[in-house]
PDB file of C-alpha atoms in Angstrom:
ATOM      1  CA  LYS A  18     -43.572 -14.141   7.590  1.00 51.00           C
ATOM      2  CA  GLU A  19     -47.206 -14.759   8.535  1.00 60.00           C
ATOM      3  CA  TRP A  20     -49.100 -12.680  11.070  1.00 62.00           C
ATOM      4  CA  THR A  21     -50.698 -14.581  13.951  1.00 64.00           C
ATOM      5  CA  LYS A  22     -53.339 -13.385  16.380  1.00 64.00           C
ATOM      6  CA  SER A  23     -52.944 -13.254  20.151  1.00 65.00           C
ATOM      7  CA  GLN A  24     -56.628 -12.681  20.959  1.00 74.00           C
ATOM      8  CA  ASP A  25     -59.726 -12.475  18.792  1.00 81.00           C
ATOM      9  CA  GLU A  26     -63.287 -12.703  20.056  1.00 87.00           C
ATOM     10  CA  TRP A  27     -66.666 -11.154  19.344  1.00 93.00           C
ATOM     11  CA  PHE A  28     -69.820 -11.485  21.403  1.00 93.00           C
ATOM     12  CA  ILE A  29     -73.421 -10.427  20.755  1.00 96.00           C
ATOM     13  CA  SER A  30     -76.358 -10.778  23.125  1.00 94.00           C
ATOM     14  CA  THR A  31     -79.987  -9.743  23.427  1.00 95.00           C
ATOM     15  CA  SER A  32     -82.282 -10.078  26.480  1.00 93.00           C
ATOM     16  CA  PRO A  33     -85.946  -9.130  25.894  1.00 94.00           C
ATOM     17  CA  ALA A  34     -87.838  -8.998  29.188  1.00 94.00           C
ATOM     18  CA  TYR A  35     -91.173  -8.159  30.804  1.00 96.00           C
ATOM     19  CA  LYS A  36     -91.247  -6.369  34.169  1.00 95.00           C
ATOM     20  CA  LEU A  37     -93.015  -8.419  36.838  1.00 94.00           C
ATOM     21  CA  ALA A  38     -92.268  -6.280  39.889  1.00 92.00           C
ATOM     22  CA  LYS A  39     -89.942  -3.511  41.040  1.00 91.00           C
ATOM     23  CA  SER A  40     -86.804  -5.655  40.922  1.00 95.00           C
ATOM     24  CA  TRP A  41     -87.944  -8.715  38.957  1.00 97.00           C
ATOM     25  CA  ASN A  42     -88.188  -9.353  35.224  1.00 97.00           C
ATOM     26  CA  VAL A  43     -89.134 -12.414  33.199  1.00 97.00           C
ATOM     27  CA  GLY A  44     -87.742 -12.994  29.743  1.00 96.00           C
ATOM     28  CA  GLY A  45     -85.126 -14.697  27.651  1.00 95.00           C
ATOM     29  CA  THR A  46     -81.520 -14.333  26.608  1.00 94.00           C
ATOM     30  CA  ILE A  47     -79.808 -15.288  23.366  1.00 96.00           C
ATOM     31  CA  SER A  48     -76.054 -14.847  22.966  1.00 96.00           C
ATOM     32  CA  LEU A  49     -73.463 -15.894  20.401  1.00 97.00           C
ATOM     33  CA  ARG A  50     -69.691 -15.919  20.821  1.00 95.00           C
ATOM     34  CA  SER A  51     -66.979 -16.680  18.241  1.00 95.00           C
ATOM     35  CA  GLN A  52     -63.936 -15.143  16.520  1.00 91.00           C
ATOM     36  CA  PHE A  53     -63.110 -13.557  13.134  1.00 88.00           C
ATOM     37  CA  ALA A  54     -59.557 -14.575  12.222  1.00 85.00           C
ATOM     38  CA  ASN A  55     -58.057 -18.024  11.778  1.00 84.00           C
ATOM     39  CA  GLY A  56     -56.171 -19.571  14.700  1.00 80.00           C
ATOM     40  CA  ALA A  57     -52.466 -19.069  15.306  1.00 76.00           C
ATOM     41  CA  THR A  58     -51.928 -22.674  14.152  1.00 80.00           C
ATOM     42  CA  ARG A  59     -53.245 -23.281  10.655  1.00 79.00           C
ATOM     43  CA  GLY A  60     -56.544 -25.148  10.789  1.00 80.00           C
ATOM     44  CA  SER A  61     -57.000 -24.862  14.571  1.00 89.00           C
ATOM     45  CA  SER A  62     -59.927 -22.396  14.433  1.00 91.00           C
ATOM     46  CA  GLN A  63     -61.946 -20.187  12.078  1.00 91.00           C
ATOM     47  CA  ILE A  64     -65.018 -18.010  12.270  1.00 91.00           C
ATOM     48  CA  PHE A  65     -67.865 -20.155  13.703  1.00 94.00           C
ATOM     49  CA  ALA A  66     -65.343 -22.913  14.397  1.00 93.00           C
ATOM     50  CA  PRO A  67     -65.869 -22.866  17.263  1.00 94.00           C
ATOM     51  CA  ALA A  68     -68.942 -20.795  18.051  1.00 96.00           C
ATOM     52  CA  TYR A  69     -70.950 -20.861  21.279  1.00 96.00           C
ATOM     53  CA  LEU A  70     -74.702 -20.240  21.401  1.00 97.00           C
ATOM     54  CA  ILE A  71     -76.691 -19.777  24.614  1.00 96.00           C
ATOM     55  CA  ALA A  72     -80.493 -19.487  24.699  1.00 97.00           C
ATOM     56  CA  SER A  73     -82.359 -19.357  27.999  1.00 97.00           C
ATOM     57  CA  VAL A  74     -85.712 -18.451  29.563  1.00 97.00           C
ATOM     58  CA  GLY A  75     -86.049 -17.391  33.170  1.00 97.00           C
ATOM     59  CA  PHE A  76     -86.196 -14.644  35.794  1.00 97.00           C
ATOM     60  CA  THR A  77     -83.854 -11.729  36.474  1.00 97.00           C
ATOM     61  CA  TYR A  78     -83.412  -9.866  39.748  1.00 97.00           C
ATOM     62  CA  VAL A  79     -81.986  -6.322  39.531  1.00 96.00           C
ATOM     63  CA  CYS A  80     -80.813  -4.794  42.811  1.00 95.00           C
ATOM     64  CA  PRO A  81     -82.368  -1.327  43.267  1.00 93.00           C
ATOM     65  CA  LYS A  82     -79.397  -0.042  45.301  1.00 92.00           C
ATOM     66  CA  GLU A  83     -77.145   2.209  43.204  1.00 88.00           C
ATOM     67  CA  LYS A  84     -74.031   1.313  45.202  1.00 90.00           C
ATOM     68  CA  PHE A  85     -74.610  -2.404  44.714  1.00 93.00           C
ATOM     69  CA  PRO A  86     -75.554  -2.789  41.016  1.00 95.00           C
ATOM     70  CA  ILE A  87     -75.899  -6.557  40.884  1.00 97.00           C
ATOM     71  CA  LYS A  88     -78.082  -8.491  38.453  1.00 96.00           C
ATOM     72  CA  ILE A  89     -78.938 -12.185  38.907  1.00 97.00           C
ATOM     73  CA  ASN A  90     -80.503 -14.259  36.142  1.00 97.00           C
ATOM     74  CA  ILE A  91     -81.971 -17.659  36.988  1.00 97.00           C
ATOM     75  CA  ALA A  92     -82.947 -19.709  33.930  1.00 98.00           C
ATOM     76  CA  PRO A  93     -84.724 -23.031  34.648  1.00 98.00           C
ATOM     77  CA  LEU A  94     -84.571 -23.838  30.931  1.00 97.00           C
ATOM     78  CA  SER A  95     -81.376 -23.169  29.043  1.00 97.00           C
ATOM     79  CA  LEU A  96     -79.682 -24.412  25.872  1.00 97.00           C
ATOM     80  CA  ASN A  97     -75.926 -24.496  25.372  1.00 96.00           C
ATOM     81  CA  ALA A  98     -74.679 -25.261  21.877  1.00 96.00           C
ATOM     82  CA  THR A  99     -71.148 -25.543  20.503  1.00 96.00           C
ATOM     83  CA  PHE A 100     -70.570 -25.417  16.734  1.00 96.00           C
ATOM     84  CA  VAL A 101     -67.518 -26.316  14.665  1.00 96.00           C
ATOM     85  CA  THR A 102     -68.842 -25.550  11.196  1.00 95.00           C
ATOM     86  CA  SER A 103     -65.516 -25.886   9.369  1.00 94.00           C
ATOM     87  CA  GLU A 104     -64.675 -29.375   8.139  1.00 94.00           C
ATOM     88  CA  ALA A 105     -61.015 -28.317   7.926  1.00 93.00           C
ATOM     89  CA  VAL A 106     -60.996 -27.519  11.661  1.00 95.00           C
ATOM     90  CA  ARG A 107     -62.695 -30.808  12.502  1.00 95.00           C
ATOM     91  CA  ALA A 108     -60.109 -32.626  10.381  1.00 95.00           C
ATOM     92  CA  TYR A 109     -57.294 -30.810  12.212  1.00 95.00           C
ATOM     93  CA  TYR A 110     -58.482 -31.968  15.649  1.00 95.00           C
ATOM     94  CA  PHE A 111     -59.257 -35.443  14.311  1.00 95.00           C
ATOM     95  CA  ALA A 112     -55.570 -35.762  13.370  1.00 94.00           C
ATOM     96  CA  GLU A 113     -54.504 -34.280  16.726  1.00 94.00           C
ATOM     97  CA  LYS A 114     -56.580 -36.872  18.593  1.00 94.00           C
ATOM     98  CA  GLY A 115     -54.929 -39.775  16.768  1.00 93.00           C
ATOM     99  CA  PHE A 116     -57.858 -42.140  16.178  1.00 94.00           C
ATOM    100  CA  THR A 117     -57.066 -45.781  15.324  1.00 93.00           C
ATOM    101  CA  ASP A 118     -59.072 -48.728  13.995  1.00 91.00           C
ATOM    102  CA  THR A 119     -59.561 -52.060  15.790  1.00 87.00           C
ATOM    103  CA  GLY A 120     -56.197 -53.217  14.450  1.00 88.00           C
ATOM    104  CA  GLY A 121     -54.360 -50.234  15.923  1.00 89.00           C
ATOM    105  CA  ASN A 122     -53.788 -48.563  12.536  1.00 92.00           C
ATOM    106  CA  ALA A 123     -54.002 -44.774  12.305  1.00 94.00           C
ATOM    107  CA  VAL A 124     -57.207 -43.515  10.681  1.00 94.00           C
ATOM    108  CA  THR A 125     -57.358 -40.280   8.673  1.00 94.00           C
ATOM    109  CA  TYR A 126     -60.368 -37.967   8.641  1.00 95.00           C
ATOM    110  CA  ASP A 127     -61.069 -38.771   4.963  1.00 94.00           C
ATOM    111  CA  GLN A 128     -61.059 -42.496   5.748  1.00 95.00           C
ATOM    112  CA  TYR A 129     -63.551 -41.955   8.557  1.00 95.00           C
ATOM    113  CA  ILE A 130     -65.875 -39.866   6.349  1.00 94.00           C
ATOM    114  CA  ALA A 131     -65.780 -42.609   3.701  1.00 94.00           C
ATOM    115  CA  ASP A 132     -66.540 -45.376   6.226  1.00 94.00           C
ATOM    116  CA  LYS A 133     -67.667 -44.273   9.681  1.00 92.00           C
ATOM    117  CA  SER A 134     -67.827 -47.857  10.944  1.00 92.00           C
ATOM    118  CA  ILE A 135     -64.023 -47.946  10.808  1.00 94.00           C
ATOM    119  CA  LEU A 136     -64.066 -46.529  14.377  1.00 94.00           C
ATOM    120  CA  ASP A 137     -65.841 -48.235  17.256  1.00 91.00           C
ATOM    121  CA  ARG A 138     -68.672 -46.669  19.265  1.00 87.00           C
ATOM    122  CA  ASP A 139     -66.434 -45.520  22.127  1.00 88.00           C
ATOM    123  CA  GLN A 140     -64.127 -43.584  19.794  1.00 92.00           C
ATOM    124  CA  ARG A 141     -67.046 -42.011  17.927  1.00 92.00           C
ATOM    125  CA  ASN A 142     -68.347 -40.727  21.283  1.00 89.00           C
ATOM    126  CA  THR A 143     -64.981 -39.413  22.495  1.00 89.00           C
ATOM    127  CA  PRO A 144     -64.698 -35.574  22.607  1.00 91.00           C
ATOM    128  CA  TYR A 145     -62.047 -34.391  20.147  1.00 93.00           C
ATOM    129  CA  ALA A 146     -62.831 -30.813  19.020  1.00 93.00           C
ATOM    130  CA  PHE A 147     -64.047 -28.199  21.543  1.00 93.00           C
ATOM    131  CA  GLY A 148     -66.147 -30.843  23.291  1.00 91.00           C
ATOM    132  CA  LEU A 149     -67.690 -32.256  20.109  1.00 93.00           C
ATOM    133  CA  THR A 150     -67.670 -35.974  19.388  1.00 93.00           C
ATOM    134  CA  LEU A 151     -67.726 -37.541  15.923  1.00 95.00           C
ATOM    135  CA  GLU A 152     -71.341 -38.559  16.573  1.00 93.00           C
ATOM    136  CA  ASN A 153     -72.215 -34.876  17.163  1.00 94.00           C
ATOM    137  CA  GLY A 154     -71.252 -33.900  13.626  1.00 93.00           C
ATOM    138  CA  SER A 155     -70.757 -30.121  13.460  1.00 95.00           C
ATOM    139  CA  GLY A 156     -72.777 -29.208  16.576  1.00 96.00           C
ATOM    140  CA  ARG A 157     -73.184 -30.285  20.184  1.00 95.00           C
ATOM    141  CA  TYR A 158     -76.333 -29.386  22.141  1.00 96.00           C
ATOM    142  CA  GLU A 159     -76.990 -29.502  25.880  1.00 96.00           C
ATOM    143  CA  GLY A 160     -80.242 -28.754  27.674  1.00 97.00           C
ATOM    144  CA  GLY A 161     -80.416 -27.789  31.327  1.00 98.00           C
ATOM    145  CA  SER A 162     -80.475 -24.778  33.641  1.00 98.00           C
ATOM    146  CA  SER A 163     -78.206 -21.790  34.138  1.00 98.00           C
ATOM    147  CA  VAL A 164     -77.409 -18.981  36.551  1.00 97.00           C
ATOM    148  CA  GLN A 165     -75.643 -15.722  35.686  1.00 97.00           C
ATOM    149  CA  ILE A 166     -74.532 -12.982  38.082  1.00 97.00           C
ATOM    150  CA  ASP A 167     -73.454  -9.560  36.744  1.00 97.00           C
ATOM    151  CA  PHE A 168     -71.896  -6.687  38.671  1.00 97.00           C
ATOM    152  CA  ASP A 169     -70.799  -3.374  37.138  1.00 96.00           C
ATOM    153  CA  ARG A 170     -69.827  -0.363  39.238  1.00 95.00           C
ATOM    154  CA  THR A 171     -67.791   2.782  38.689  1.00 93.00           C
ATOM    155  CA  PHE A 172     -65.939   4.323  41.643  1.00 90.00           C
ATOM    156  CA  GLY A 173     -64.767   7.912  42.164  1.00 83.00           C
ATOM    157  CA  LYS A 174     -66.378  11.213  41.224  1.00 77.00           C
ATOM    158  CA  LYS A 175     -64.673  11.238  37.816  1.00 76.00           C
ATOM    159  CA  GLY A 176     -65.137   7.528  37.244  1.00 77.00           C
ATOM    160  CA  ILE A 177     -61.431   6.738  37.444  1.00 87.00           C
ATOM    161  CA  PHE A 178     -62.035   3.122  38.528  1.00 92.00           C
ATOM    162  CA  ARG A 179     -64.570   0.655  37.130  1.00 93.00           C
ATOM    163  CA  TYR A 180     -65.037  -3.004  38.040  1.00 96.00           C
ATOM    164  CA  ARG A 181     -67.138  -5.448  36.007  1.00 96.00           C
ATOM    165  CA  THR A 182     -67.631  -9.135  36.668  1.00 97.00           C
ATOM    166  CA  THR A 183     -69.809 -11.865  35.197  1.00 97.00           C
ATOM    167  CA  LEU A 184     -70.176 -15.326  36.706  1.00 98.00           C
ATOM    168  CA  TYR A 185     -72.019 -17.844  34.533  1.00 97.00           C
ATOM    169  CA  SER A 186     -72.748 -21.483  35.312  1.00 98.00           C
ATOM    170  CA  PHE A 187     -74.690 -24.059  33.300  1.00 97.00           C
ATOM    171  CA  TYR A 188     -75.638 -27.624  34.172  1.00 97.00           C
ATOM    172  CA  GLY A 189     -76.966 -29.932  31.438  1.00 96.00           C
ATOM    173  CA  TRP A 190     -79.336 -31.981  33.584  1.00 96.00           C
ATOM    174  CA  ILE A 191     -81.560 -32.838  30.607  1.00 96.00           C
ATOM    175  CA  ASN A 192     -78.664 -34.554  28.821  1.00 94.00           C
ATOM    176  CA  GLU A 193     -77.612 -36.174  32.100  1.00 95.00           C
ATOM    177  CA  ALA A 194     -81.107 -37.657  32.536  1.00 95.00           C
ATOM    178  CA  ALA A 195     -81.117 -38.922  28.949  1.00 94.00           C
ATOM    179  CA  GLN A 196     -77.725 -40.600  29.423  1.00 91.00           C
ATOM    180  CA  GLN A 197     -78.909 -42.139  32.688  1.00 93.00           C
ATOM    181  CA  THR A 198     -81.950 -43.655  30.974  1.00 94.00           C
ATOM    182  CA  GLU A 199     -79.836 -45.012  28.135  1.00 90.00           C
ATOM    183  CA  SER A 200     -77.346 -46.508  30.595  1.00 89.00           C
ATOM    184  CA  ARG A 201     -80.118 -48.372  32.414  1.00 91.00           C
ATOM    185  CA  LYS A 202     -81.319 -49.867  29.138  1.00 91.00           C
ATOM    186  CA  THR A 203     -77.915 -50.902  27.789  1.00 86.00           C
ATOM    187  CA  GLY A 204     -76.014 -51.484  31.018  1.00 87.00           C
ATOM    188  CA  ILE A 205     -73.144 -49.399  29.638  1.00 81.00           C
ATOM    189  CA  GLU A 206     -71.536 -46.906  32.031  1.00 83.00           C
ATOM    190  CA  TYR A 207     -71.474 -43.257  30.999  1.00 84.00           C
ATOM    191  CA  GLU A 208     -69.456 -40.220  32.013  1.00 84.00           C
ATOM    192  CA  HIS A 209     -71.377 -37.780  34.185  1.00 90.00           C
ATOM    193  CA  ILE A 210     -71.851 -34.211  32.985  1.00 91.00           C
ATOM    194  CA  ALA A 211     -70.173 -31.512  35.075  1.00 94.00           C
ATOM    195  CA  PRO A 212     -71.293 -27.862  35.327  1.00 96.00           C
ATOM    196  CA  THR A 213     -69.735 -25.383  32.908  1.00 96.00           C
ATOM    197  CA  VAL A 214     -68.373 -22.250  34.611  1.00 97.00           C
ATOM    198  CA  ARG A 215     -67.169 -18.972  33.093  1.00 97.00           C
ATOM    199  CA  TRP A 216     -66.009 -16.141  35.389  1.00 98.00           C
ATOM    200  CA  GLU A 217     -64.924 -12.877  33.732  1.00 97.00           C
ATOM    201  CA  ASN A 218     -63.437  -9.864  35.540  1.00 97.00           C
ATOM    202  CA  THR A 219     -62.528  -6.494  34.057  1.00 96.00           C
ATOM    203  CA  VAL A 220     -60.893  -3.571  35.860  1.00 96.00           C
ATOM    204  CA  ASP A 221     -60.700  -0.198  34.063  1.00 93.00           C
ATOM    205  CA  ILE A 222     -58.459   2.536  35.486  1.00 92.00           C
ATOM    206  CA  LYS A 223     -58.537   5.993  33.930  1.00 87.00           C
ATOM    207  CA  ALA A 224     -55.145   7.303  35.047  1.00 77.00           C
ATOM    208  CA  THR A 225     -55.423  10.642  33.223  1.00 79.00           C
ATOM    209  CA  LYS A 226     -57.830  12.369  30.880  1.00 77.00           C
ATOM    210  CA  TYR A 227     -56.393  10.569  27.870  1.00 81.00           C
ATOM    211  CA  PHE A 228     -54.697   7.423  29.186  1.00 86.00           C
ATOM    212  CA  SER A 229     -56.448   4.335  30.518  1.00 89.00           C
ATOM    213  CA  THR A 230     -55.451   0.877  31.703  1.00 93.00           C
ATOM    214  CA  GLN A 231     -57.522  -2.295  31.534  1.00 93.00           C
ATOM    215  CA  LEU A 232     -56.905  -5.584  33.307  1.00 95.00           C
ATOM    216  CA  TYR A 233     -58.941  -8.612  32.263  1.00 95.00           C
ATOM    217  CA  PHE A 234     -59.025 -12.031  33.921  1.00 97.00           C
ATOM    218  CA  GLN A 235     -61.116 -15.041  32.930  1.00 96.00           C
ATOM    219  CA  LEU A 236     -61.523 -18.439  34.568  1.00 97.00           C
ATOM    220  CA  TYR A 237     -63.214 -21.125  32.472  1.00 96.00           C
ATOM    221  CA  TYR A 238     -64.100 -24.749  33.101  1.00 96.00           C
ATOM    222  CA  ASN A 239     -65.804 -27.048  30.614  1.00 94.00           C
ATOM    223  CA  LYS A 240     -65.229 -30.740  31.262  1.00 91.00           C
ATOM    224  CA  ALA A 241     -66.263 -31.652  27.716  1.00 87.00           C
ATOM    225  CA  GLN A 242     -63.327 -29.602  26.387  1.00 87.00           C
ATOM    226  CA  SER A 243     -60.724 -30.097  29.110  1.00 88.00           C
ATOM    227  CA  ARG A 244     -60.538 -31.545  32.607  1.00 89.00           C
ATOM    228  CA  LYS A 245     -58.290 -28.658  33.621  1.00 94.00           C
ATOM    229  CA  ILE A 246     -59.377 -25.176  34.712  1.00 96.00           C
ATOM    230  CA  GLN A 247     -58.418 -22.672  32.002  1.00 95.00           C
ATOM    231  CA  THR A 248     -57.406 -19.086  32.787  1.00 95.00           C
ATOM    232  CA  GLN A 249     -56.662 -16.007  30.706  1.00 93.00           C
ATOM    233  CA  THR A 250     -55.129 -12.680  31.754  1.00 94.00           C
ATOM    234  CA  VAL A 251     -54.851  -9.597  29.537  1.00 92.00           C
ATOM    235  CA  LEU A 252     -53.306  -6.210  30.413  1.00 92.00           C
ATOM    236  CA  GLY A 253     -53.972  -3.278  28.103  1.00 90.00           C
ATOM    237  CA  VAL A 254     -52.789   0.343  28.120  1.00 88.00           C
ATOM    238  CA  GLY A 255     -54.163   2.826  25.616  1.00 85.00           C
ATOM    239  CA  LEU A 256     -55.635   6.183  24.715  1.00 82.00           C
ATOM    240  CA  SER A 257     -59.130   7.182  25.779  1.00 75.00           C
ATOM    241  CA  TYR A 258     -61.201  10.230  24.854  1.00 72.00           C
ATOM    242  CA  THR A 259     -64.878  10.969  25.440  1.00 72.00           C
ATOM    243  CA  PHE A 260     -66.770  13.129  22.929  1.00 74.00           C
ATOM    244  CA  LYS A 261     -69.453  15.304  24.501  1.00 73.00           C
ATOM    245  CA  ASN A 262     -72.364  17.102  22.856  1.00 69.00           C
ATOM    246  CA  LYS A 263     -72.642  20.712  23.903  1.00 62.00           C
TER     247      LYS A 263
END
């Protein structure tokens, strides 16, 4: 019997900044998100398939009030990139999509790689794997602007309750403008880009000295991947101990 994962994600981020004023910074942010293990269904995902890269430059406001620890980042220039580096994963979603040639015959991934003209332009530009199209190859890039709001506060003298939330939104207006220009030249209609939204909420409750409970909720919308709003809820109960230096 094979083991399958229920959740697997890693995330790294760095935000170098220069202080402009008491509550304002200017700088950039680079973050990368992916997973380690293969997907529950063979071939559905691997490390860096998919992977999400965000790079942005902008301004950050940090509220000076201790009881309202909110941070707002406004990035006029931002890059969102999605990678599916594994050819096996791309082949899996190619088969799931069910591409056909002009005669209505099913086309395999190997057939497409051997002769890319076997599919028409519309099919080559149809999202099939985490928002990627066949024309994108192994990576999809969007340029635009983003806003991120972070809030992290601990309540109670002993820190028994902690609430963290991150609201991130990105709009690829640079790609939208490029598509608009191309549409005017060719007369071919295009599908408008919608904002990407990720809202993460985490509640930590330290019931006793050694036991803690965590509730996590995420709302995610990315039109390139799915027209539906995606949600995720995770409840965890475990042991917790803090080591102190005396």
